[in-house]
Amino acid sequence: MQDIEKKLYRYAEYQRRIKELQQQIDEVLQQHNALWDGMLKAPSLDDVRIQGGFTSDPVYSAVQKMIDVYGARIEAIKNEISNLFYLVDDIMRMINEAGLTEKEREYIQYRYFEGLRVSQIAARMDYSEKQVWRLKQSALKKMKHDH
């Protein structure tokens, strides 16, 4: 049952990390797009060649490399988000397939997803702490048999 509990405790951590990564991707995407827009508004390499006879533009090359770096970072973040969604889905599938009662699901929500203490859960559910403990044992036992 400890493995199941560890998995359940990770749910909130995964959700938090997904939100952080989504913010990161927004920031990196803004930087990526700003560079891209700057490149589009800059004089073209052909214009530079005509004006100064350059065969290559080092600034243009540097900006292009930065855009590529941002693109790679965006892909890495997307992959991490995808992996986290898989882990979250696995936890939800484990819960959904266990045949939990509404009260057991409520306990799982409060304890593992919202991080409430047993005394807080007991107060919310209008149960004694002993009843909450029994609810926990019942839920974990069902998930263990299903998992």
mmCIF file of C-alpha atoms in Angstrom:
data_model
loop_
_atom_site.group_PDB
_atom_site.id
_atom_site.type_symbol
_atom_site.label_atom_id
_atom_site.label_comp_id
_atom_site.label_asym_id
_atom_site.label_seq_id
_atom_site.Cartn_x
_atom_site.Cartn_y
_atom_site.Cartn_z
ATOM 1 C CA MET A 1 0.000 0.000 0.000
ATOM 2 C CA GLN A 2 2.959 2.323 0.534
ATOM 3 C CA ASP A 3 3.726 2.332 -3.190
ATOM 4 C CA ILE A 4 0.163 3.345 -3.958
ATOM 5 C CA GLU A 5 0.317 6.098 -1.364
ATOM 6 C CA LYS A 6 3.605 7.389 -2.748
ATOM 7 C CA LYS A 7 2.053 7.505 -6.192
ATOM 8 C CA LEU A 8 -0.976 9.389 -4.870
ATOM 9 C CA TYR A 9 1.201 11.908 -3.026
ATOM 10 C CA ARG A 10 3.042 12.643 -6.281
ATOM 11 C CA TYR A 11 -0.175 13.737 -8.015
ATOM 12 C CA ALA A 12 -0.100 17.269 -6.573
ATOM 13 C CA GLU A 13 3.632 17.514 -7.309
ATOM 14 C CA TYR A 14 3.020 16.527 -10.938
ATOM 15 C CA GLN A 15 0.210 19.061 -11.303
ATOM 16 C CA ARG A 16 2.385 21.802 -9.798
ATOM 17 C CA ARG A 17 5.242 20.938 -12.150
ATOM 18 C CA ILE A 18 2.914 20.965 -15.172
ATOM 19 C CA LYS A 19 1.821 24.508 -14.286
ATOM 20 C CA GLU A 20 5.449 25.612 -13.858
ATOM 21 C CA LEU A 21 6.402 24.124 -17.203
ATOM 22 C CA GLN A 22 3.435 25.720 -18.938
ATOM 23 C CA GLN A 23 4.600 29.098 -17.613
ATOM 24 C CA GLN A 24 8.142 28.360 -18.777
ATOM 25 C CA ILE A 25 6.960 27.419 -22.236
ATOM 26 C CA ASP A 26 4.996 30.680 -22.465
ATOM 27 C CA GLU A 27 8.086 32.685 -21.496
ATOM 28 C CA VAL A 28 10.412 30.827 -23.871
ATOM 29 C CA LEU A 29 7.844 31.092 -26.658
ATOM 30 C CA GLN A 30 7.629 34.860 -26.161
ATOM 31 C CA GLN A 31 11.427 35.129 -26.374
ATOM 32 C CA HIS A 32 11.485 32.856 -29.422
ATOM 33 C CA ASN A 33 8.790 34.861 -31.173
ATOM 34 C CA ALA A 34 10.420 38.198 -30.314
ATOM 35 C CA LEU A 35 13.680 37.045 -31.919
ATOM 36 C CA TRP A 36 11.829 35.670 -34.906
ATOM 37 C CA ASP A 37 9.935 38.941 -35.370
ATOM 38 C CA GLY A 38 13.218 40.851 -35.097
ATOM 39 C CA MET A 39 14.731 38.707 -37.814
ATOM 40 C CA LEU A 40 11.758 39.276 -40.084
ATOM 41 C CA LYS A 41 11.974 43.047 -39.622
ATOM 42 C CA ALA A 42 15.764 43.205 -40.068
ATOM 43 C CA PRO A 43 17.266 43.868 -43.488
ATOM 44 C CA SER A 44 17.628 40.665 -45.462
ATOM 45 C CA LEU A 45 21.012 39.139 -46.096
ATOM 46 C CA ASP A 46 20.666 40.021 -49.778
ATOM 47 C CA ASP A 47 20.203 43.697 -48.852
ATOM 48 C CA VAL A 48 23.300 43.541 -46.654
ATOM 49 C CA ARG A 49 25.320 41.918 -49.458
ATOM 50 C CA ILE A 50 24.305 44.645 -51.907
ATOM 51 C CA GLN A 51 25.139 47.416 -49.458
ATOM 52 C CA GLY A 52 28.401 46.150 -48.027
ATOM 53 C CA GLY A 53 29.490 43.156 -50.013
ATOM 54 C CA PHE A 54 29.231 40.729 -47.055
ATOM 55 C CA THR A 55 29.055 37.044 -47.814
ATOM 56 C CA SER A 56 27.574 36.162 -44.423
ATOM 57 C CA ASP A 57 26.009 38.057 -41.550
ATOM 58 C CA PRO A 58 27.362 36.973 -38.123
ATOM 59 C CA VAL A 59 24.519 38.711 -36.259
ATOM 60 C CA TYR A 60 21.933 36.955 -38.386
ATOM 61 C CA SER A 61 23.678 33.620 -37.751
ATOM 62 C CA ALA A 62 23.805 34.252 -34.001
ATOM 63 C CA VAL A 63 20.104 35.167 -33.865
ATOM 64 C CA GLN A 64 19.228 32.086 -35.919
ATOM 65 C CA LYS A 65 21.151 29.902 -33.447
ATOM 66 C CA MET A 66 19.282 31.513 -30.541
ATOM 67 C CA ILE A 67 15.971 30.806 -32.257
ATOM 68 C CA ASP A 68 17.068 27.182 -32.698
ATOM 69 C CA VAL A 69 18.057 26.989 -29.003
ATOM 70 C CA TYR A 70 14.655 28.361 -27.955
ATOM 71 C CA GLY A 71 12.943 25.887 -30.282
ATOM 72 C CA ALA A 72 14.864 22.988 -28.734
ATOM 73 C CA ARG A 73 13.992 24.215 -25.231
ATOM 74 C CA ILE A 74 10.309 24.414 -26.153
ATOM 75 C CA GLU A 75 10.415 20.825 -27.434
ATOM 76 C CA ALA A 76 12.136 19.613 -24.250
ATOM 77 C CA ILE A 77 9.486 21.308 -22.089
ATOM 78 C CA LYS A 78 6.676 19.832 -24.219
ATOM 79 C CA ASN A 79 8.179 16.364 -23.768
ATOM 80 C CA GLU A 80 8.397 16.785 -20.000
ATOM 81 C CA ILE A 81 4.784 18.012 -19.858
ATOM 82 C CA SER A 82 3.700 15.036 -21.934
ATOM 83 C CA ASN A 83 5.473 12.633 -19.555
ATOM 84 C CA LEU A 84 3.869 14.291 -16.536
ATOM 85 C CA PHE A 85 0.403 14.069 -18.115
ATOM 86 C CA TYR A 86 1.018 10.349 -18.625
ATOM 87 C CA LEU A 87 1.861 9.944 -14.913
ATOM 88 C CA VAL A 88 -1.215 11.971 -13.861
ATOM 89 C CA ASP A 89 -3.414 9.880 -16.169
ATOM 90 C CA ASP A 90 -1.950 6.700 -14.678
ATOM 91 C CA ILE A 91 -2.896 7.865 -11.171
ATOM 92 C CA MET A 92 -6.399 8.842 -12.269
ATOM 93 C CA ARG A 93 -6.859 5.507 -14.037
ATOM 94 C CA MET A 94 -5.765 3.690 -10.854
ATOM 95 C CA ILE A 95 -8.373 5.626 -8.854
ATOM 96 C CA ASN A 96 -11.157 5.247 -11.427
ATOM 97 C CA GLU A 97 -10.655 1.504 -11.830
ATOM 98 C CA ALA A 98 -10.556 0.758 -8.089
ATOM 99 C CA GLY A 99 -14.327 1.017 -7.584
ATOM 100 C CA LEU A 100 -14.061 3.568 -4.780
ATOM 101 C CA THR A 101 -17.112 4.919 -3.025
ATOM 102 C CA GLU A 102 -17.863 8.639 -3.197
ATOM 103 C CA LYS A 103 -16.497 9.112 0.344
ATOM 104 C CA GLU A 104 -13.291 7.227 -0.481
ATOM 105 C CA ARG A 105 -12.801 9.428 -3.545
ATOM 106 C CA GLU A 106 -13.444 12.477 -1.402
ATOM 107 C CA TYR A 107 -10.770 11.298 1.033
ATOM 108 C CA ILE A 108 -8.284 10.768 -1.831
ATOM 109 C CA GLN A 109 -9.021 14.258 -3.129
ATOM 110 C CA TYR A 110 -8.531 15.937 0.240
ATOM 111 C CA ARG A 111 -5.513 13.964 1.409
ATOM 112 C CA TYR A 112 -3.411 13.434 -1.674
ATOM 113 C CA PHE A 113 -4.508 16.090 -4.143
ATOM 114 C CA GLU A 114 -5.150 18.980 -1.750
ATOM 115 C CA GLY A 115 -2.673 17.900 0.944
ATOM 116 C CA LEU A 116 -5.013 18.226 3.925
ATOM 117 C CA ARG A 117 -4.138 16.658 7.270
ATOM 118 C CA VAL A 118 -6.313 13.890 8.713
ATOM 119 C CA SER A 119 -7.813 16.261 11.292
ATOM 120 C CA GLN A 120 -8.791 18.702 8.522
ATOM 121 C CA ILE A 121 -10.335 15.916 6.463
ATOM 122 C CA ALA A 122 -12.289 14.671 9.480
ATOM 123 C CA ALA A 123 -13.660 18.172 10.073
ATOM 124 C CA ARG A 124 -14.651 18.637 6.416
ATOM 125 C CA MET A 125 -16.316 15.248 6.184
ATOM 126 C CA ASP A 126 -17.845 15.457 9.645
ATOM 127 C CA TYR A 127 -16.123 12.181 10.567
ATOM 128 C CA SER A 128 -13.915 11.192 13.465
ATOM 129 C CA GLU A 129 -10.220 10.753 12.729
ATOM 130 C CA LYS A 130 -10.663 7.016 13.283
ATOM 131 C CA GLN A 131 -13.407 6.929 10.620
ATOM 132 C CA VAL A 132 -11.121 8.812 8.237
ATOM 133 C CA TRP A 133 -8.322 6.314 8.925
ATOM 134 C CA ARG A 134 -10.717 3.437 8.097
ATOM 135 C CA LEU A 135 -11.763 5.232 4.914
ATOM 136 C CA LYS A 136 -8.104 5.536 3.931
ATOM 137 C CA GLN A 137 -7.435 1.854 4.585
ATOM 138 C CA SER A 138 -10.480 0.827 2.586
ATOM 139 C CA ALA A 139 -9.551 3.038 -0.386
ATOM 140 C CA LEU A 140 -5.920 1.941 -0.444
ATOM 141 C CA LYS A 141 -6.914 -1.714 -0.146
ATOM 142 C CA LYS A 142 -9.239 -1.406 -3.152
ATOM 143 C CA MET A 143 -6.530 0.305 -5.181
ATOM 144 C CA LYS A 144 -3.993 -2.336 -4.184
ATOM 145 C CA HIS A 145 -6.229 -5.161 -5.394
ATOM 146 C CA ASP A 146 -6.896 -3.367 -8.653
ATOM 147 C CA HIS A 147 -3.297 -2.292 -9.204
#
